[in-house]
Coordinates of C-alpha atoms in Angstrom, one line a residue:
M1 CA -6.9 -11.3 -22.8
I2 CA -9.2 -9.7 -20.4
L3 CA -12.4 -9.3 -22.7
S4 CA -12.4 -13.1 -22.9
L5 CA -10.6 -15.9 -21.2
D6 CA -8.2 -18.4 -22.9
P7 CA -8.8 -21.7 -21.1
A8 CA -5.9 -23.4 -22.9
R9 CA -3.4 -20.8 -21.8
I10 CA -4.9 -20.8 -18.2
R11 CA -4.5 -24.6 -18.0
L12 CA -1.0 -24.4 -19.4
S13 CA -0.1 -22.0 -16.8
A14 CA -1.6 -24.2 -14.1
R15 CA 0.4 -27.3 -15.1
S16 CA 3.7 -26.0 -16.3
S17 CA 5.2 -24.8 -12.9
S18 CA 5.0 -25.5 -9.2
T19 CA 3.7 -21.9 -8.6
G20 CA 1.0 -22.4 -11.3
R21 CA -0.2 -25.6 -9.7
R22 CA -0.3 -23.6 -6.4
Y23 CA -2.4 -20.9 -7.9
A24 CA -4.7 -23.5 -9.5
A25 CA -5.1 -25.5 -6.3
A26 CA -6.1 -22.3 -4.5
V27 CA -8.6 -21.3 -7.2
L28 CA -10.3 -24.7 -7.2
Q29 CA -10.6 -24.8 -3.5
A30 CA -12.1 -21.3 -3.4
A31 CA -14.6 -22.2 -6.2
S32 CA -15.7 -25.2 -4.2
D33 CA -16.2 -23.1 -1.2
I34 CA -18.3 -20.6 -3.1
Q35 CA -20.5 -23.3 -4.4
T36 CA -21.7 -24.2 -0.9
A37 CA -22.1 -20.6 0.3
P38 CA -25.1 -18.4 0.0
L39 CA -25.3 -15.6 -2.8
L40 CA -23.8 -12.3 -1.7
E41 CA -26.0 -10.0 0.3
L42 CA -25.4 -6.2 0.6
E43 CA -22.8 -5.9 3.4
R44 CA -21.6 -2.6 4.7
E45 CA -18.4 -1.8 6.5
D46 CA -18.9 -1.4 10.2
G47 CA -20.0 2.0 11.2
R48 CA -20.0 3.3 7.5
D49 CA -22.5 3.4 4.7
V50 CA -19.9 1.7 2.4
I51 CA -20.5 -1.5 0.5
L52 CA -17.0 -2.2 -0.5
P53 CA -17.1 -5.7 1.4
T54 CA -19.8 -6.7 -1.0
S55 CA -18.2 -5.4 -4.2
R56 CA -14.7 -6.9 -3.4
K57 CA -16.3 -10.3 -2.7
L58 CA -18.2 -10.2 -6.0
I59 CA -15.1 -9.5 -8.1
D60 CA -13.2 -12.3 -6.4
R61 CA -16.0 -14.7 -6.7
V62 CA -16.5 -13.9 -10.4
A63 CA -12.8 -14.3 -11.2
T64 CA -12.5 -17.5 -9.0
L65 CA -15.5 -19.2 -10.7
A66 CA -14.7 -18.3 -14.2
I67 CA -11.1 -19.2 -14.0
A68 CA -12.0 -22.5 -12.2
D69 CA -14.2 -23.5 -15.2
C70 CA -11.1 -22.8 -17.5
L71 CA -9.2 -25.3 -15.3
T72 CA -11.8 -28.1 -15.1
G73 CA -13.9 -27.6 -18.3
G74 CA -17.6 -27.5 -18.3
S75 CA -19.8 -24.6 -17.1
T76 CA -20.7 -25.5 -13.4
H77 CA -18.7 -22.8 -11.9
R78 CA -19.7 -20.0 -14.4
R79 CA -23.3 -20.8 -14.0
R80 CA -22.8 -20.0 -10.2
A81 CA -21.1 -16.8 -11.3
I82 CA -24.1 -15.9 -13.4
R83 CA -26.3 -16.3 -10.4
E84 CA -23.9 -14.0 -8.5
I85 CA -23.9 -11.2 -11.1
L86 CA -27.7 -11.3 -11.7
N87 CA -28.1 -11.2 -7.8
A88 CA -25.8 -8.0 -7.8
A89 CA -27.7 -6.5 -10.7
A90 CA -30.9 -6.7 -8.7
F91 CA -29.4 -4.7 -5.7
P92 CA -31.5 -1.4 -5.4
S93 CA -28.4 0.6 -6.2
W94 CA -24.5 0.3 -6.2
N95 CA -24.2 3.2 -3.7
P96 CA -23.1 6.1 -5.9
V97 CA -22.7 8.5 -3.0
H98 CA -19.5 6.5 -2.2
F99 CA -18.5 6.1 -5.8
L100 CA -15.6 3.5 -5.1
D101 CA -18.5 1.1 -4.4
T102 CA -20.2 1.7 -7.6
A103 CA -16.9 1.4 -9.6
E104 CA -16.0 -1.9 -8.0
M105 CA -19.6 -3.3 -8.4
T106 CA -19.5 -2.2 -12.0
T107 CA -16.2 -4.0 -12.5
G108 CA -17.5 -7.3 -11.0
V109 CA -20.6 -7.4 -13.0
A110 CA -18.7 -6.3 -16.2
L111 CA -16.2 -9.2 -15.8
G112 CA -19.1 -11.6 -15.2
L113 CA -20.9 -10.4 -18.2
L114 CA -17.7 -10.8 -20.4
W115 CA -16.6 -14.1 -19.1
T116 CA -20.1 -15.9 -19.0
R117 CA -21.6 -14.3 -22.1
P118 CA -21.8 -17.6 -24.2
L119 CA -23.9 -19.1 -21.4
L120 CA -26.3 -16.2 -20.9
S121 CA -29.9 -16.0 -22.3
R122 CA -30.7 -12.8 -24.2
T123 CA -32.8 -11.7 -21.2
E124 CA -30.0 -12.2 -18.7
R125 CA -27.5 -10.3 -21.1
D126 CA -30.0 -7.4 -21.3
T127 CA -30.5 -7.4 -17.5
L128 CA -26.8 -7.2 -16.8
A129 CA -26.2 -4.5 -19.5
T130 CA -29.1 -2.5 -18.1
A131 CA -27.6 -2.8 -14.6
I132 CA -24.2 -1.7 -15.8
V133 CA -25.7 1.3 -17.6
E134 CA -28.2 2.5 -15.0
K135 CA -26.3 1.7 -11.7
G136 CA -22.9 2.2 -13.0
L137 CA -22.1 4.2 -16.1
S138 CA -25.0 6.7 -16.0
P139 CA -24.2 7.8 -12.2
G140 CA -20.5 7.9 -13.3
L141 CA -21.2 10.2 -16.2
A142 CA -23.5 12.3 -14.1
A143 CA -20.8 12.6 -11.4
A144 CA -18.3 13.6 -14.0
A145 CA -20.6 16.2 -15.5
A146 CA -21.1 17.6 -12.0
G147 CA -17.4 18.0 -11.4
A148 CA -16.8 15.1 -9.0
P149 CA -13.4 15.8 -7.3
W150 CA -12.2 12.3 -8.0
M151 CA -12.3 12.9 -11.8
A152 CA -9.1 15.0 -11.4
A153 CA -7.7 13.5 -8.2
K154 CA -4.1 12.3 -8.2
N155 CA -4.8 9.2 -5.9
N156 CA -6.7 6.0 -5.8
W157 CA -10.2 7.4 -6.1
N158 CA -9.5 8.6 -9.7
I159 CA -7.9 5.3 -10.6
V160 CA -10.5 3.0 -9.2
C161 CA -13.5 5.1 -10.3
C162 CA -12.3 5.6 -13.9
A163 CA -11.1 2.1 -14.2
G164 CA -14.6 0.8 -13.1
M165 CA -16.3 2.9 -15.7
I166 CA -13.8 1.6 -18.4
A167 CA -14.6 -1.9 -17.4
G168 CA -18.4 -1.4 -17.5
A169 CA -18.1 0.3 -21.0
A170 CA -15.9 -2.6 -22.3
A171 CA -18.6 -5.1 -21.5
L172 CA -21.3 -3.4 -23.4
E173 CA -22.2 -3.9 -27.1
G174 CA -25.0 -3.4 -29.6
D175 CA -27.8 -1.1 -28.4
E176 CA -25.5 0.4 -25.6
K177 CA -22.9 1.7 -28.0
E178 CA -23.8 5.4 -27.3
V179 CA -23.3 5.2 -23.6
R180 CA -20.3 3.0 -24.1
D181 CA -18.7 5.5 -26.3
A182 CA -19.5 8.3 -23.9
A183 CA -18.0 6.5 -21.0
L184 CA -14.8 5.6 -22.8
G185 CA -14.5 9.1 -24.1
C186 CA -14.9 10.5 -20.6
F187 CA -12.9 8.2 -18.5
V188 CA -10.0 6.9 -20.6
P189 CA -8.4 10.4 -20.6
A190 CA -9.5 11.2 -17.0
I191 CA -7.6 8.3 -15.6
N192 CA -4.3 9.9 -16.5
H193 CA -4.8 12.2 -13.6
G194 CA -4.6 9.3 -11.2
L195 CA -1.8 7.5 -13.0
R196 CA 0.5 10.5 -12.3
A197 CA 0.3 9.3 -8.6
F198 CA 3.1 6.7 -9.6
E199 CA 5.3 9.7 -10.4
A200 CA 8.4 8.9 -12.5
D201 CA 9.8 6.0 -10.4
G202 CA 6.7 4.0 -9.5
G203 CA 6.6 5.3 -5.9
Y204 CA 3.2 6.0 -4.4
L205 CA 2.2 8.7 -1.7
E206 CA -0.7 7.0 -0.1
G207 CA 1.1 3.9 1.5
P208 CA 1.2 0.3 0.7
D209 CA -2.5 -0.6 1.1
Y210 CA -3.7 2.1 -1.3
W211 CA -0.6 1.4 -3.6
E212 CA -2.0 -2.1 -4.1
Y213 CA -5.5 -0.8 -4.6
A214 CA -4.5 1.7 -7.1
V215 CA -2.2 -0.6 -9.1
R216 CA -4.7 -3.3 -9.3
Y217 CA -7.2 -1.0 -10.9
A218 CA -4.6 0.8 -12.9
V219 CA -3.6 -2.5 -14.5
L220 CA -7.2 -3.6 -15.1
A221 CA -7.8 -0.3 -16.9
Q222 CA -4.7 -0.8 -19.0
A223 CA -5.8 -4.4 -19.8
F224 CA -9.2 -3.3 -21.0
M225 CA -7.8 -0.5 -23.1
K226 CA -5.2 -2.8 -24.7
D227 CA -7.8 -5.3 -25.7
L228 CA -10.0 -2.6 -27.0
G229 CA -7.2 -1.0 -29.0
I230 CA -7.5 2.5 -27.4
G231 CA -5.8 4.7 -25.0
P232 CA -2.1 5.7 -24.7
D233 CA 0.8 3.5 -24.0
T234 CA 1.2 2.2 -20.4
P235 CA 3.2 4.7 -18.3
R236 CA 6.7 3.5 -17.6
A237 CA 6.2 4.4 -13.9
L238 CA 3.3 1.9 -13.7
L239 CA 5.4 -0.9 -15.3
S240 CA 8.1 -0.4 -12.7
T241 CA 5.9 0.2 -9.7
W242 CA 6.2 -3.5 -8.5
R243 CA 9.7 -2.6 -7.2
Y244 CA 8.1 -0.1 -4.9
G245 CA 5.9 -2.9 -3.5
R246 CA 8.8 -5.1 -3.2
D247 CA 11.0 -2.6 -1.4
L248 CA 8.3 -1.7 1.1
T249 CA 8.2 -5.3 2.1
G250 CA 10.6 -6.4 4.9
P251 CA 12.3 -9.7 5.3
S252 CA 9.5 -10.8 7.7
G253 CA 7.0 -10.5 4.8
R254 CA 5.3 -7.4 6.6
V255 CA 5.2 -4.0 5.0
F256 CA 6.1 -0.5 6.0
N257 CA 2.6 0.5 7.3
F258 CA 2.8 4.2 7.2
G259 CA -0.3 6.3 7.1
D260 CA -3.6 4.5 6.8
A261 CA -2.0 1.1 6.2
T262 CA -1.7 -2.3 8.0
E263 CA 1.6 -4.2 8.2
E264 CA 0.0 -7.4 6.8
P265 CA 0.8 -7.5 3.0
R266 CA -2.0 -6.9 0.6
R267 CA -0.5 -9.0 -2.3
S268 CA -1.1 -7.4 -5.6
P269 CA -2.9 -9.9 -7.9
V270 CA -1.7 -8.0 -11.1
L271 CA 2.1 -8.6 -10.6
G272 CA 2.0 -11.2 -13.4
W273 CA 0.6 -8.6 -15.9
L274 CA 3.4 -6.2 -15.0
A275 CA 6.0 -9.0 -15.3
N276 CA 4.7 -10.1 -18.6
R277 CA 4.6 -6.6 -20.0
T278 CA 8.1 -5.8 -19.0
G279 CA 9.8 -9.2 -19.4
D280 CA 11.8 -8.3 -16.3
R281 CA 13.0 -11.6 -14.7
E282 CA 13.0 -9.9 -11.2
A283 CA 9.4 -8.9 -11.7
M284 CA 8.6 -12.5 -12.7
A285 CA 10.3 -13.7 -9.6
W286 CA 8.5 -11.3 -7.4
Q287 CA 5.0 -12.3 -8.6
H288 CA 5.7 -15.8 -7.2
A289 CA 7.6 -14.6 -4.1
A290 CA 5.5 -11.7 -2.9
P291 CA 3.8 -12.6 0.5
G292 CA 0.1 -12.8 0.6
D293 CA -2.8 -15.0 -0.7
P294 CA -2.9 -16.0 -4.3
H295 CA -5.6 -14.7 -6.6
P296 CA -7.3 -16.0 -9.8
F297 CA -5.6 -13.2 -11.6
D298 CA -2.3 -15.0 -10.9
L299 CA -3.4 -17.6 -13.5
L300 CA -4.9 -15.1 -15.8
W301 CA -1.4 -13.4 -16.0
C302 CA 1.1 -15.9 -14.8
A303 CA 4.8 -15.2 -15.3
P304 CA 7.2 -18.1 -16.0
D305 CA 8.8 -19.6 -13.0
I306 CA 12.0 -17.8 -12.2
E307 CA 14.5 -18.6 -9.5
T308 CA 13.6 -16.4 -6.6
T309 CA 15.8 -13.4 -6.3
T310 CA 16.2 -10.9 -3.4
A311 CA 16.0 -7.2 -3.7
G312 CA 19.3 -5.6 -4.3
D313 CA 21.1 -4.4 -1.1
G314 CA 21.9 -0.9 -2.4
P315 CA 20.0 2.1 -0.9
V316 CA 16.9 3.1 -2.8
A317 CA 14.6 6.1 -2.6
Y318 CA 11.2 6.9 -4.1
E319 CA 10.5 10.6 -4.6
P320 CA 8.3 12.5 -4.1
A321 CA 6.5 9.5 -2.3
G322 CA 9.2 10.1 0.3
I323 CA 10.5 6.6 1.1
A324 CA 14.1 5.5 1.5
V325 CA 15.1 2.0 2.2
L326 CA 18.3 0.4 3.4
R327 CA 18.8 -3.4 3.3
K328 CA 21.5 -5.8 4.0
G329 CA 20.7 -9.6 4.6
T330 CA 17.9 -9.7 7.0
T331 CA 18.4 -6.1 8.3
W332 CA 16.0 -3.7 6.6
L333 CA 15.1 -0.2 7.5
A334 CA 12.5 2.1 5.8
L335 CA 12.4 5.7 6.5
K336 CA 9.6 8.2 5.6
G337 CA 10.0 11.6 4.2
G338 CA 7.2 13.1 1.8
R339 CA 4.3 15.4 3.0
N340 CA 1.8 15.6 5.7
D341 CA -1.0 17.0 3.4
V342 CA -1.5 14.0 1.2
N343 CA -4.5 11.6 1.2
H344 CA -4.4 9.0 4.0
A345 CA -1.3 10.6 5.6
H346 CA -0.4 10.8 9.3
L347 CA 1.8 13.6 10.8
D348 CA 4.7 11.2 10.7
L349 CA 7.6 12.7 8.8
G350 CA 10.8 11.0 9.9
T351 CA 9.2 7.8 11.1
F352 CA 10.8 4.4 10.3
V353 CA 10.4 0.8 10.8
L354 CA 13.3 -1.6 11.5
E355 CA 13.8 -5.3 11.1
M356 CA 16.7 -7.3 12.3
A357 CA 17.1 -11.1 11.9
G358 CA 13.5 -11.3 10.6
Q359 CA 11.9 -9.5 13.7
R360 CA 10.4 -6.0 13.6
F361 CA 12.0 -4.1 16.5
A362 CA 10.7 -0.7 15.6
G363 CA 7.0 -0.8 14.3
E364 CA 4.1 1.5 13.3
L365 CA 0.8 1.3 15.1
G366 CA -0.9 1.5 11.7
R367 CA -4.3 2.8 10.5
E368 CA -7.2 3.8 12.8
N369 CA -10.8 2.8 12.6
Y370 CA -12.4 4.5 9.6
A371 CA -15.7 4.6 11.4
L372 CA -14.5 7.1 14.0
P373 CA -16.4 10.3 13.9
G374 CA -14.8 12.8 11.4
Y375 CA -11.8 10.5 10.7
F376 CA -11.6 11.9 7.1
D377 CA -12.5 15.4 8.1
R378 CA -9.2 17.3 8.1
A379 CA -10.3 19.4 11.1
R380 CA -10.9 16.4 13.2
R381 CA -8.7 13.6 11.7
F382 CA -5.5 14.6 13.7
G383 CA -7.3 14.6 17.0
Y384 CA -7.0 10.8 17.0
F385 CA -3.9 9.4 18.6
R386 CA -2.7 7.0 15.8
T387 CA -2.6 10.0 13.3
Q388 CA -0.5 12.3 15.5
T389 CA 3.2 12.7 15.6
A390 CA 3.2 11.3 19.1
A391 CA 2.3 7.9 17.8
H392 CA 5.2 7.5 15.4
N393 CA 8.8 6.6 15.5
T394 CA 10.1 10.1 15.1
L395 CA 11.0 13.3 17.1
L396 CA 8.5 15.3 19.1
I397 CA 9.8 18.9 19.1
D398 CA 8.8 21.0 22.2
G399 CA 6.2 18.4 23.2
T400 CA 4.1 19.1 20.1
G401 CA 3.3 17.3 16.8
Q402 CA 4.2 18.3 13.3
S403 CA 1.9 20.5 11.2
I404 CA -0.3 19.4 8.3
D405 CA 1.9 21.7 6.1
A406 CA 5.2 20.0 7.0
Y407 CA 7.2 18.3 4.3
A408 CA 10.6 16.6 3.8
T409 CA 13.1 16.7 1.0
L410 CA 15.5 13.9 0.2
L411 CA 19.1 14.9 0.9
G412 CA 20.2 11.7 -0.9
T413 CA 21.1 8.1 -0.6
G414 CA 24.7 6.6 -0.9
E415 CA 27.2 4.0 -0.1
E416 CA 30.8 4.1 1.2
G417 CA 32.4 0.6 1.2
E418 CA 29.7 -1.6 2.7
N419 CA 28.1 1.2 4.6
R420 CA 24.8 2.6 3.4
F421 CA 23.1 5.9 3.9
A422 CA 19.9 7.9 3.4
A423 CA 18.8 11.3 4.7
Y424 CA 15.9 13.9 4.6
E425 CA 15.7 17.4 5.7
I426 CA 12.3 18.0 7.4
F427 CA 10.7 21.5 7.2
D428 CA 8.0 22.7 9.7
E429 CA 7.4 25.7 11.9
R430 CA 10.0 24.4 14.2
P431 CA 12.9 23.7 14.4
S432 CA 14.8 25.9 12.1
V433 CA 16.9 23.0 10.9
W434 CA 16.1 19.3 11.2
R435 CA 17.9 16.7 9.4
R436 CA 17.2 12.9 10.0
G437 CA 19.5 10.4 8.5
V438 CA 19.9 6.5 8.7
A439 CA 23.0 4.5 8.2
L440 CA 23.4 0.8 7.9
A441 CA 26.9 -0.3 8.8
D442 CA 28.8 -3.1 7.2
G443 CA 28.6 -5.2 10.5
G444 CA 24.8 -4.8 10.5
A445 CA 24.5 -2.0 13.2
V446 CA 21.9 0.7 12.3
F447 CA 22.2 4.4 13.2
I448 CA 19.4 7.0 13.5
V449 CA 20.9 10.4 13.3
D450 CA 19.1 13.7 14.0
E451 CA 20.6 17.1 13.6
L452 CA 18.7 20.0 15.1
E453 CA 19.2 23.8 15.1
S454 CA 16.8 26.3 16.8
G455 CA 17.8 29.4 14.7
D456 CA 16.6 32.6 16.3
G457 CA 13.8 30.9 18.2
P458 CA 13.7 29.6 21.9
P459 CA 15.8 26.7 22.9
L460 CA 14.7 23.4 21.4
R461 CA 13.8 20.4 23.4
A462 CA 13.1 17.0 21.8
T463 CA 11.8 13.6 22.6
W464 CA 13.2 10.7 20.7
Q465 CA 10.9 7.7 20.5
I466 CA 9.9 4.4 18.9
Y467 CA 7.1 1.9 19.3
T468 CA 8.1 -1.7 19.6
Q469 CA 6.5 -5.1 20.5
A470 CA 9.6 -6.3 22.1
T471 CA 10.3 -7.1 25.6
V472 CA 12.4 -4.3 26.8
T473 CA 15.1 -4.2 29.6
L474 CA 16.5 -0.7 30.5
D475 CA 20.1 -0.2 31.5
G476 CA 20.8 3.7 31.4
A477 CA 21.8 4.6 27.9
R478 CA 21.2 1.0 26.7
A479 CA 18.0 -0.9 26.3
K480 CA 17.8 -4.6 25.4
L481 CA 14.9 -5.7 23.1
A482 CA 13.9 -9.3 22.9
L483 CA 11.5 -10.7 20.2
G484 CA 11.2 -14.4 20.0
D485 CA 14.7 -15.8 20.3
V486 CA 16.3 -12.6 18.8
M487 CA 18.0 -10.0 21.1
A488 CA 18.9 -6.5 20.0
E489 CA 20.2 -3.5 21.8
A490 CA 19.4 0.2 21.4
E491 CA 22.1 2.6 22.7
I492 CA 22.0 6.4 23.0
L493 CA 25.3 7.5 21.7
E494 CA 24.6 11.2 21.6
P495 CA 24.1 13.4 23.6
A496 CA 26.1 11.7 26.3
G497 CA 24.5 11.2 29.8
L498 CA 20.8 10.5 28.6
V499 CA 18.9 7.4 29.6
W500 CA 16.0 5.4 28.2
S501 CA 12.4 5.3 29.5
F502 CA 9.8 2.9 28.6
E503 CA 6.0 2.7 29.0
T504 CA 3.0 0.9 27.6
A505 CA 1.7 2.7 24.4
P506 CA -1.3 5.0 25.0
S507 CA -4.7 3.7 24.1
P508 CA -7.2 6.7 24.3
A509 CA -10.7 5.8 25.1
G510 CA -12.9 4.9 22.1
E511 CA -9.9 4.4 19.8
S512 CA -8.0 1.3 18.8
S513 CA -6.0 -0.5 21.5
N514 CA -2.2 -0.1 21.3
A515 CA -1.6 -2.4 24.2
A516 CA 0.6 -4.8 22.2
F517 CA 3.2 -2.1 21.8
G518 CA 5.5 -0.2 24.2
R519 CA 7.0 3.2 23.9
L520 CA 10.9 3.4 24.2
F521 CA 11.9 7.0 24.5
F522 CA 14.3 9.5 26.0
D523 CA 14.1 13.3 26.3
V524 CA 16.8 15.7 25.1
P525 CA 17.3 18.8 27.2
A526 CA 16.5 22.2 25.7
S527 CA 19.4 23.9 24.0
R528 CA 20.1 27.0 21.8
E529 CA 23.1 25.2 20.2
A530 CA 23.1 22.8 17.3
Q531 CA 22.3 19.3 18.6
S532 CA 23.2 15.9 17.2
I533 CA 21.2 12.9 18.5
T534 CA 22.4 9.4 17.5
V535 CA 21.0 6.0 18.5
R536 CA 22.4 2.7 17.5
F537 CA 20.6 -0.5 17.0
S538 CA 22.5 -3.8 16.9
L539 CA 22.0 -7.5 17.4
A540 CA 23.5 -8.7 20.6
G541 CA 27.2 -8.6 20.2
D542 CA 27.3 -7.0 16.8
A543 CA 27.6 -3.2 17.7
G544 CA 31.0 -2.9 16.1
G545 CA 33.1 0.2 16.6
W546 CA 32.1 2.4 13.5
K547 CA 29.7 5.2 13.7
P548 CA 28.7 7.7 11.1
A549 CA 30.1 11.3 10.8
A550 CA 27.9 14.4 10.7
I551 CA 25.2 14.0 7.8
A552 CA 27.0 16.7 5.7
G553 CA 29.9 14.2 5.4
W554 CA 27.9 11.4 4.1
P555 CA 28.3 10.3 0.5
L556 CA 24.7 11.3 -0.5
S557 CA 23.4 11.9 -4.0
I558 CA 19.9 12.0 -5.5

């Protein structure tokens, strides 16, 4: 299905449903726009010697143009695709020093070669095959022989790099058989390291942006291997990972943007492949309901139209990714556990986002500029504000941030009547005990509960905080938060006698501006005794009288 296109099937997908017609209209408009645009030039990210902007545009252009021809007939769009891939083949290199660039460029040229092969002259086929070998596969095999760290990494680097090499090998034939076989023999088994990042339940440690990136290339690799008749069966966790993407998406359509992520959804273009492989009706519905722009792959793998379904409202958790989600109607809360030492992580254990009535009242500041000096150097990374504990919706203990070695374990999720619960225990140098739990009451109120013990150490003091884009009015232990025409209230229930403070979020010089956010916080006096801190969020007039007991009394199970 990926080694060659099936125009009849693609046209059937385009005309048999309203979503298919929507995808087709988007593809044809994009193809028309490409026809009037100049050929791609080597474009780098601002401040970094990385050509991912070029490689990603190449893949999208190739897919758009090839599938547009399937819809319209003729070869006009594929002939433009040929110009694009020959142009890319002539680039001096595909930047192997940042091998993600090479892998994505190889994927784009390989798809172009496969999908335009009948229109290519012998010289053009040879030019493209030579480029794949010399600028893609040979550098990849050399990197593997030299022990490139991504070969055994359990993250997006392994998946994307190996998938790109599998794509390049799949496009070769004839005289290139030796390098083709060498690449498949090397990268087909190696990609299993990266696929383990989806764990047993489809969760993913690196956050939603990198989940989408990894699942896109994991599926491309699976599609190539299935068409070639090689490789192991698709891991069950990969087949179910669409649920993780859905559960991390709030009712507003924005995602839980922990770590180096943005809250704008990066819609996965391979949801249809996952849906068709599983036959899961919820997966089929999610392909068409997922927020974000459609992609040509939506027509390549188009699930049948299924009546839109919503995520179940029971509590869910993904471990060891460290994400728990509570949902009821338009109230949605996502809580983070996990580890601070994983790729793209911030020092943010216990952070959460909260939406009520379609508005995000507690939000994350998101990723920082990758071009900042040393941003990916562990010794310098956490000197930037957005990566620090102080920039997240969690506790600051004794005025300091979490360590990179801190981690959290899931205490469990549960339900009692219509009330829902989730909790983690967080482990760091201090405090001796820290449990953070969240509860969603039947009436819609949300509770954030922290339990602290200092142990044999000095008295603990803590600062409780969230970042919000709401307009905030303070009234002692209560704060009113207004977003659009929705009004919510945050109330400090425990300890008694504390009051809210509010300030504009810090924006250190030279870093990204956080001026759109305010910091709502209160300080908890130092104590040697065990402390319980409880904050309730509710829509105006919906606080109700119920509040949760101590976390030990919650109906939690793993």
